[in-house]
mmCIF file of C-alpha atoms in Angstrom:
data_model
loop_
_atom_site.group_PDB
_atom_site.id
_atom_site.type_symbol
_atom_site.label_atom_id
_atom_site.label_comp_id
_atom_site.label_asym_id
_atom_site.label_seq_id
_atom_site.Cartn_x
_atom_site.Cartn_y
_atom_site.Cartn_z
ATOM 1 C CA MET A 1048 -84.449 69.616 65.405
ATOM 2 C CA GLU A 1049 -83.648 66.654 67.666
ATOM 3 C CA LYS A 1050 -86.567 64.197 67.984
ATOM 4 C CA GLU A 1051 -87.461 64.659 71.536
ATOM 5 C CA ALA A 1052 -87.869 68.196 69.793
ATOM 6 C CA LEU A 1053 -90.504 66.707 67.362
ATOM 7 C CA TRP A 1054 -92.583 64.509 69.368
ATOM 8 C CA GLN A 1055 -93.135 67.822 71.731
ATOM 9 C CA TYR A 1056 -93.793 70.479 68.821
ATOM 10 C CA LEU A 1057 -96.188 68.020 67.693
ATOM 11 C CA ALA A 1058 -97.737 67.335 70.813
ATOM 12 C CA GLU A 1059 -98.354 71.304 70.614
ATOM 13 C CA HIS A 1060 -100.264 71.064 67.453
ATOM 14 C CA GLN A 1061 -102.673 68.437 68.584
ATOM 15 C CA GLY A 1062 -106.381 69.316 67.716
ATOM 16 C CA GLN A 1063 -105.277 71.842 65.226
ATOM 17 C CA GLU A 1064 -107.161 71.116 61.520
ATOM 18 C CA PHE A 1065 -104.879 69.544 58.862
ATOM 19 C CA LYS A 1066 -105.450 68.971 55.512
ATOM 20 C CA THR A 1067 -104.095 65.326 53.322
ATOM 21 C CA ALA A 1068 -102.959 66.615 49.701
ATOM 22 C CA LYS A 1069 -106.642 65.080 48.562
ATOM 23 C CA GLN A 1070 -107.935 68.249 51.142
ATOM 24 C CA LEU A 1071 -109.418 65.550 53.624
ATOM 25 C CA PRO A 1072 -109.446 67.294 56.841
ATOM 26 C CA PHE A 1073 -107.908 65.899 59.891
ATOM 27 C CA THR A 1074 -107.111 65.987 63.287
ATOM 28 C CA TYR A 1075 -104.674 64.046 65.858
ATOM 29 C CA GLN A 1076 -104.535 63.115 69.261
ATOM 30 C CA ILE A 1077 -101.018 62.753 71.097
ATOM 31 C CA ARG A 1078 -101.305 60.143 73.474
ATOM 32 C CA GLY A 1079 -97.882 58.437 74.815
ATOM 33 C CA GLY A 1080 -95.960 57.546 72.004
ATOM 34 C CA GLU A 1081 -98.873 56.998 69.194
ATOM 35 C CA MET A 1082 -100.435 59.840 67.464
ATOM 36 C CA PHE A 1083 -104.060 58.957 66.588
ATOM 37 C CA VAL A 1084 -105.612 60.636 63.596
ATOM 38 C CA ASP A 1085 -109.123 60.828 63.516
ATOM 39 C CA ARG A 1086 -109.761 59.607 60.408
ATOM 40 C CA ARG A 1087 -108.349 56.750 60.849
ATOM 41 C CA SER A 1088 -108.717 53.264 63.361
ATOM 42 C CA LYS A 1089 -105.009 52.496 63.760
ATOM 43 C CA SER A 1090 -102.870 54.592 65.941
ATOM 44 C CA ILE A 1091 -99.333 56.234 63.963
ATOM 45 C CA THR A 1092 -96.334 55.029 66.505
ATOM 46 C CA ARG A 1093 -93.661 57.113 67.189
ATOM 47 C CA SER A 1094 -91.122 55.494 66.224
ATOM 48 C CA THR A 1095 -92.415 55.690 62.616
ATOM 49 C CA VAL A 1096 -93.215 59.817 62.501
ATOM 50 C CA GLU A 1097 -89.310 59.719 63.865
ATOM 51 C CA GLN A 1098 -88.362 58.020 60.962
ATOM 52 C CA ALA A 1099 -90.737 59.920 58.117
ATOM 53 C CA TYR A 1100 -88.536 63.084 59.284
ATOM 54 C CA GLN A 1101 -85.240 60.967 59.431
ATOM 55 C CA ARG A 1102 -85.816 60.169 56.107
ATOM 56 C CA ILE A 1103 -87.037 64.028 55.339
ATOM 57 C CA LEU A 1104 -83.278 65.322 56.573
ATOM 58 C CA GLU A 1105 -82.076 62.326 55.175
ATOM 59 C CA ASP A 1106 -82.685 63.961 51.337
ATOM 60 C CA GLU A 1107 -80.690 65.923 49.821
ATOM 61 C CA GLY A 1108 -81.485 65.398 46.620
ATOM 62 C CA HIS A 1109 -85.516 66.064 46.821
ATOM 63 C CA VAL A 1110 -86.983 62.917 46.487
ATOM 64 C CA ILE A 1111 -89.608 62.716 48.984
ATOM 65 C CA ARG A 1112 -92.119 65.066 47.125
ATOM 66 C CA GLY A 1113 -95.071 63.775 49.320
ATOM 67 C CA PRO A 1114 -96.960 61.149 51.071
ATOM 68 C CA LYS A 1115 -96.492 58.399 48.626
ATOM 69 C CA THR A 1116 -92.633 58.663 48.469
ATOM 70 C CA LEU A 1117 -92.161 59.086 52.319
ATOM 71 C CA ASN A 1118 -93.251 55.559 51.931
ATOM 72 C CA CYS A 1119 -95.042 54.738 55.694
ATOM 73 C CA PHE A 1120 -97.653 54.076 57.533
ATOM 74 C CA GLY A 1121 -99.941 56.666 58.358
ATOM 75 C CA ALA A 1122 -97.297 58.580 55.645
ATOM 76 C CA PRO A 1123 -101.045 60.698 54.497
ATOM 77 C CA TYR A 1124 -100.955 62.241 57.784
ATOM 78 C CA ILE A 1125 -97.291 62.227 58.566
ATOM 79 C CA TRP A 1126 -97.057 64.554 55.292
ATOM 80 C CA ALA A 1127 -99.488 66.637 55.830
ATOM 81 C CA VAL A 1128 -98.704 67.500 59.653
ATOM 82 C CA PHE A 1129 -94.426 68.318 58.635
ATOM 83 C CA VAL A 1130 -95.500 70.310 55.416
ATOM 84 C CA SER A 1131 -98.414 72.549 57.555
ATOM 85 C CA LEU A 1132 -95.975 72.665 60.327
ATOM 86 C CA GLY A 1133 -92.696 73.506 57.956
ATOM 87 C CA LEU A 1134 -90.754 70.351 58.536
ATOM 88 C CA ALA A 1135 -91.209 69.332 55.058
ATOM 89 C CA ILE A 1136 -91.378 71.078 51.817
ATOM 90 C CA PRO A 1137 -93.903 70.570 49.639
ATOM 91 C CA PRO A 1138 -93.678 70.146 45.586
ATOM 92 C CA SER A 1139 -93.922 74.125 43.827
#
């Protein structure tokens, strides 16, 4: 999926409830180039989301197995959304 398509796909799912790895529920809204998560006071930029997605695409050794190994701002939320939407595979 290209970056523009990724952002559009995320916009289509805004308002949907997701759960972090610790089972904390959250929703998000896309406004411009930012993702606003209702559990955070700061937004997650589009660039951060795209970089996280690129890391997952390049992770041929399956080193990224959760939010901590995603290693970016807002990782628990980005990871939860990616897993729920089938963009990342959770550890088995």
